[in-house]
mmCIF file of C-alpha atoms in Angstrom:
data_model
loop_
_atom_site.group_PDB
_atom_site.id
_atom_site.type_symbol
_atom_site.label_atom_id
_atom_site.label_comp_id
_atom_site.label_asym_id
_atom_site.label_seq_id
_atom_site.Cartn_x
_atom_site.Cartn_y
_atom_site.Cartn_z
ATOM 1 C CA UNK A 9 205.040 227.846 -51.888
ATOM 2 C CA UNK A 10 204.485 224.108 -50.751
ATOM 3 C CA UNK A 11 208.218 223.375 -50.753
ATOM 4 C CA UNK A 12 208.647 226.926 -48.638
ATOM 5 C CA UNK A 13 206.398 226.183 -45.858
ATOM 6 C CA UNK A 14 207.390 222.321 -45.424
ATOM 7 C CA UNK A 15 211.489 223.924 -45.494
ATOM 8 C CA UNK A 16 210.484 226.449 -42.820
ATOM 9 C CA UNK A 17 208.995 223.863 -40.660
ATOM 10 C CA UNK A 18 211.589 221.501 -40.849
ATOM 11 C CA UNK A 19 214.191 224.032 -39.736
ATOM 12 C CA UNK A 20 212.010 225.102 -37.075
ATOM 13 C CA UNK A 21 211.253 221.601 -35.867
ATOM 14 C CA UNK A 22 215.217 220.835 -36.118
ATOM 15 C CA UNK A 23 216.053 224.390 -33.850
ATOM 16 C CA UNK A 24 212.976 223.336 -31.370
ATOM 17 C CA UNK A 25 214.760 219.737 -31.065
ATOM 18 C CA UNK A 26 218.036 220.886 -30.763
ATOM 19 C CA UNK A 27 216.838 223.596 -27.645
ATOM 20 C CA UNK A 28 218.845 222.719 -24.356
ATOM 21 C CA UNK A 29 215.911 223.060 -21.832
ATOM 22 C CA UNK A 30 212.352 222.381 -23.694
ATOM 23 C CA UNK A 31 210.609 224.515 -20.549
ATOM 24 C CA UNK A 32 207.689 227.046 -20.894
ATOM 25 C CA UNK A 33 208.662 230.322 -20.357
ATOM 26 C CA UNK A 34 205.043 231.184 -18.469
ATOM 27 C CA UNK A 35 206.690 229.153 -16.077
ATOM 28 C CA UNK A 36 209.461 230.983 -15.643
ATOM 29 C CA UNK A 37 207.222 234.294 -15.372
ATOM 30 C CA UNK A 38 204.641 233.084 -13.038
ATOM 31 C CA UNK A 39 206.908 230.814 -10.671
ATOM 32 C CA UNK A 40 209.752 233.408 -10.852
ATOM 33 C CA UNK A 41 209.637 234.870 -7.308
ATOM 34 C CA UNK A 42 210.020 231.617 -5.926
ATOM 35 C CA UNK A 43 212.993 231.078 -3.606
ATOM 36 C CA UNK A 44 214.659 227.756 -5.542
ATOM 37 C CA UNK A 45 214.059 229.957 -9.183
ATOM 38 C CA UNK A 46 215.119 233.167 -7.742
ATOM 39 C CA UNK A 47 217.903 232.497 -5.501
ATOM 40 C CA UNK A 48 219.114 228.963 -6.393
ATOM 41 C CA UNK A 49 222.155 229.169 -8.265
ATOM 42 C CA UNK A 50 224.815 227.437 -10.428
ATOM 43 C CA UNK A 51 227.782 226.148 -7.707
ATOM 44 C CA UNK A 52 225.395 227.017 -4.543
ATOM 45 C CA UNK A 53 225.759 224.200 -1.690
ATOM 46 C CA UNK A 54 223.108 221.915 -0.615
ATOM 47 C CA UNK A 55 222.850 222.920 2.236
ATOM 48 C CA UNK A 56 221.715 226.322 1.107
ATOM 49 C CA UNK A 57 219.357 225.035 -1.754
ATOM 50 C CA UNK A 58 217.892 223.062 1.268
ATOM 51 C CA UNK A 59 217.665 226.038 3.390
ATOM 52 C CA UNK A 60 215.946 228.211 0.653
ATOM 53 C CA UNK A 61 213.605 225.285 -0.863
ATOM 54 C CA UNK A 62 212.973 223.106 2.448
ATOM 55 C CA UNK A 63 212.602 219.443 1.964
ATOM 56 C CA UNK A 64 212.300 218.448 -1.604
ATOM 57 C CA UNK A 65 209.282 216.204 -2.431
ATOM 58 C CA UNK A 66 212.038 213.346 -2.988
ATOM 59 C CA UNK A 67 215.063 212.934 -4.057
ATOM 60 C CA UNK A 68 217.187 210.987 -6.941
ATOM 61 C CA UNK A 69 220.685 209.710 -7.774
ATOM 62 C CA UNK A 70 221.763 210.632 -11.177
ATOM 63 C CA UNK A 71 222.490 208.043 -13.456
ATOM 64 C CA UNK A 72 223.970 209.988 -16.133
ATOM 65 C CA UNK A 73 226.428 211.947 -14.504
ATOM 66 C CA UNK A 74 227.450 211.361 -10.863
ATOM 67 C CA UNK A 75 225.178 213.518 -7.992
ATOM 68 C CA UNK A 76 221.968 213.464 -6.680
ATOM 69 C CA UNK A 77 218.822 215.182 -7.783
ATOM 70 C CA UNK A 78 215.658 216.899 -5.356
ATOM 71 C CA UNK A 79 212.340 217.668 -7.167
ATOM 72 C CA UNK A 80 210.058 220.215 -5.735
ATOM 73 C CA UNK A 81 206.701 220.770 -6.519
ATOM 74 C CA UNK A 82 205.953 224.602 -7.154
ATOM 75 C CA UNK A 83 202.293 225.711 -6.274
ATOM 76 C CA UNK A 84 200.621 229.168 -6.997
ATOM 77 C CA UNK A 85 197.239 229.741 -7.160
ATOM 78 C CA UNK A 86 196.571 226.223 -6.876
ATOM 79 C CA UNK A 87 198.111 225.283 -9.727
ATOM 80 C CA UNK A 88 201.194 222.704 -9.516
ATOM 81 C CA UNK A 89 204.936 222.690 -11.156
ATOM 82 C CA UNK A 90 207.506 220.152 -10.845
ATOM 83 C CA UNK A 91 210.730 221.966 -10.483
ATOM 84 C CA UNK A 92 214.085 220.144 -10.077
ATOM 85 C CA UNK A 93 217.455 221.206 -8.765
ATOM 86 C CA UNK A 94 220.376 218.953 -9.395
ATOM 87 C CA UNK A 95 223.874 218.228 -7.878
ATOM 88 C CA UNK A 96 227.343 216.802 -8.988
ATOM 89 C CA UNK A 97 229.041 214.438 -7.330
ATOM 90 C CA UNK A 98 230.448 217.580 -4.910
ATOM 91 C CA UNK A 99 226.879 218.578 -3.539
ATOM 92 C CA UNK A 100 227.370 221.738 -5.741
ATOM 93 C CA UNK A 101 224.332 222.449 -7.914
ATOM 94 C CA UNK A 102 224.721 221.878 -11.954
ATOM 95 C CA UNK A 103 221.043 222.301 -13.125
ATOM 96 C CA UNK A 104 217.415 223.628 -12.382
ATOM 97 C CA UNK A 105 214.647 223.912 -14.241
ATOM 98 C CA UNK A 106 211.003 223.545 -14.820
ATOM 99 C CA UNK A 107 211.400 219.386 -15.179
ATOM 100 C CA UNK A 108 210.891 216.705 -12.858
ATOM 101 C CA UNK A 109 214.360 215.199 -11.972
ATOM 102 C CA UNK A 110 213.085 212.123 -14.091
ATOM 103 C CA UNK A 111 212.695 213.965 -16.989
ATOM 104 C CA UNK A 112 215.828 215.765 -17.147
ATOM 105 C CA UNK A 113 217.910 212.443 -16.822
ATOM 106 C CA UNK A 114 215.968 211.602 -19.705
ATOM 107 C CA UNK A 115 217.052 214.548 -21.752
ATOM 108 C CA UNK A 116 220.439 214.519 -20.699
ATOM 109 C CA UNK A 117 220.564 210.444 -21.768
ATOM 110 C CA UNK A 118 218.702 211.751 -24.782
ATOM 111 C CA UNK A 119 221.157 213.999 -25.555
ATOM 112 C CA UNK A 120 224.160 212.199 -24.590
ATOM 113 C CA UNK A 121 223.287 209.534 -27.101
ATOM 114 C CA UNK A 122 222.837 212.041 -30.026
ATOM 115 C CA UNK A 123 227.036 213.535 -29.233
ATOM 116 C CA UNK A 124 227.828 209.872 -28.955
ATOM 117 C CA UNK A 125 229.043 210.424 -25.604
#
């Protein structure tokens, strides 16, 4: 039974590791009528993420791949989420999510060094 259990969470700890965007899906729920999670989308200008978000709260260069990076901070019912919406080297977004822009350079360095890119 032991041996069951520790299997189980092993495979579950190696499918939880291996997930592509390690956000909470509340998030998603509670922050989804928000212009930059509803509207923002894969290939969408700059210029429109801008006109849809407003100012981000700052604003990276990527060192992973080449582009920039704006984080937002969400707020509903006074409660706070970083949100980040990144660019290639085009001004074309490539990413969003429920990350700071920090943190998602993190897990794409993260997982670039585990492909051995």
């Amino acid at each position: 039974m032991f041996k069951q259990s520790l299997g189980a969470v092993c495979a579950l700890t190696v499918l939880v590791g291996c997930a592509g965007k390690p956000e909470n899906p509340v998030d998603h729920f509670t922050y989804r009528n928000e212009p930059l999670v509803k509207q923002v989308e894969k290939d969408m200008s700059k210029s429109t993420v801008l006109e849809l978000g407003g100012p981000p709260s700052s604003e990276i260069n990527r060192t992973v791949s080449p582009g920039t990076c704006n984080n937002y901070v969400l707020n509903k019912d006074g409660k706070q989420q970083p949100y980040y919406v990144s660019f290639n080297s085009a001004d074309r977004v490539d990413g969003k999510g429920f990350l700071s822009c920090e943190q998602m350079e993190i897990n794409e360095r993260e997982r670039a060094r585990g492909h051995g890119i």
